[in-house]
XYZ file of C-alpha atoms in Angstrom:
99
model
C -127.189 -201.856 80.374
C -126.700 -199.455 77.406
C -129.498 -198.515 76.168
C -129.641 -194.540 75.553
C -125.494 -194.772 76.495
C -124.430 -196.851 72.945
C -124.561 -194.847 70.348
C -124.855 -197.457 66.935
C -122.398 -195.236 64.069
C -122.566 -198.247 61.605
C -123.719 -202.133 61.641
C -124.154 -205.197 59.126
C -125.075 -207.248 61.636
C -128.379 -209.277 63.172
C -130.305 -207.301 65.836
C -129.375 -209.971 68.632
C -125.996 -210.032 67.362
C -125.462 -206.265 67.560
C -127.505 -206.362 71.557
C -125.083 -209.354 72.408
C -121.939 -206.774 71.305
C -123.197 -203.839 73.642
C -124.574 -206.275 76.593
C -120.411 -206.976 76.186
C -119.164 -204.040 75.994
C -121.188 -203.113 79.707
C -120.374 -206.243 80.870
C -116.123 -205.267 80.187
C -117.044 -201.927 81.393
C -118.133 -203.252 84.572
C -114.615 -205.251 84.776
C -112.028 -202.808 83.197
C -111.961 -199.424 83.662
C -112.301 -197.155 80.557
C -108.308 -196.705 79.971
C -108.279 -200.462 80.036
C -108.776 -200.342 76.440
C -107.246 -203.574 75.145
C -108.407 -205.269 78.054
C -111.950 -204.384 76.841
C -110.923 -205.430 73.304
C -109.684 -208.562 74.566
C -112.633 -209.116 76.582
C -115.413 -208.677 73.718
C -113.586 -210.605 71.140
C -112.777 -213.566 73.348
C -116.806 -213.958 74.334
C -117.533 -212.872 71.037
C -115.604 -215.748 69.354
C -116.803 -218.071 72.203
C -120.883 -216.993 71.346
C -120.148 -216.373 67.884
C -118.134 -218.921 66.042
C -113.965 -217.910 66.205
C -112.231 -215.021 64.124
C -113.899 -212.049 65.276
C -111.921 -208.737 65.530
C -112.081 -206.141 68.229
C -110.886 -202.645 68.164
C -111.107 -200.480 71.569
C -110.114 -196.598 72.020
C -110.885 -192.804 71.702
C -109.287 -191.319 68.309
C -108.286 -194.791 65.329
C -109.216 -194.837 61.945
C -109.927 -198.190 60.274
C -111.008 -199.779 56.683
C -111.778 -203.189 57.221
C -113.069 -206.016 54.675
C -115.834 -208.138 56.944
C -117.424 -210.903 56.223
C -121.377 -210.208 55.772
C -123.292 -209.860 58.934
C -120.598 -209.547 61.104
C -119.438 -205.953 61.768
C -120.635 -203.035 64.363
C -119.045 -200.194 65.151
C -120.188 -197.943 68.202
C -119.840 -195.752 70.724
C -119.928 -195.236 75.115
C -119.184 -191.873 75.383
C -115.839 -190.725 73.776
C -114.781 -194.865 73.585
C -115.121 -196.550 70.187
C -115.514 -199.867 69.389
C -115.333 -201.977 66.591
C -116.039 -205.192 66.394
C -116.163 -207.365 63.015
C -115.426 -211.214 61.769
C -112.924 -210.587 58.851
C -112.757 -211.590 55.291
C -110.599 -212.018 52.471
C -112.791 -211.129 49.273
C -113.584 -207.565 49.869
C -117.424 -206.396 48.588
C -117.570 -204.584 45.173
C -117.592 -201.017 46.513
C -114.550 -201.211 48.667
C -112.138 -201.899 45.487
């Protein structure tokens, strides 16, 4: 497991919803090694949308930049080491403050 590895940089998400994204990302780590990165990606969003209801989103490396409108409750972005992940459903009506 994670725990003291995952470092959390930003969530809107449930606290078993955010455990069930880094239980993933060890589980993908287990299976793909860390260069593997859209393997990983591939890997989280496909149980993701499986556990989660379809249309999730799953971004996988060491140095991106994103802006992303997400539909509420459903976005976590967070670190293994030097790998990022992000990991949201999307949305079409961005919130007030991202206009």
């Amino acid at each position: 497991m994670l725990e003291g590895k995952a470092v959390i940089g930003e969530a809107d998400m449930l606290q078993t919803m955010q455990h069930d994204a880094l239980d993933l990302a060890s589980k993908a780590l287990d299976f793909f090694d860390v260069t593997e990165a859209t393997e990983i990606a591939r890997f989280i969003k496909k149980e993701f949308d499986r556990t989660h209801e379809p249309g999730w989103q799953c971004i996988v490396g060491t140095d991106f930049g994103s802006f992303v409108t997400h539909c509420s409750g459903c976005f976590i972005y967070f670190c293994i080491g030097s790998l990022a992940i992000l990991l949201f459903r999307g949305s079409t009506t961005p919130k007030a403050e991202e206009s």
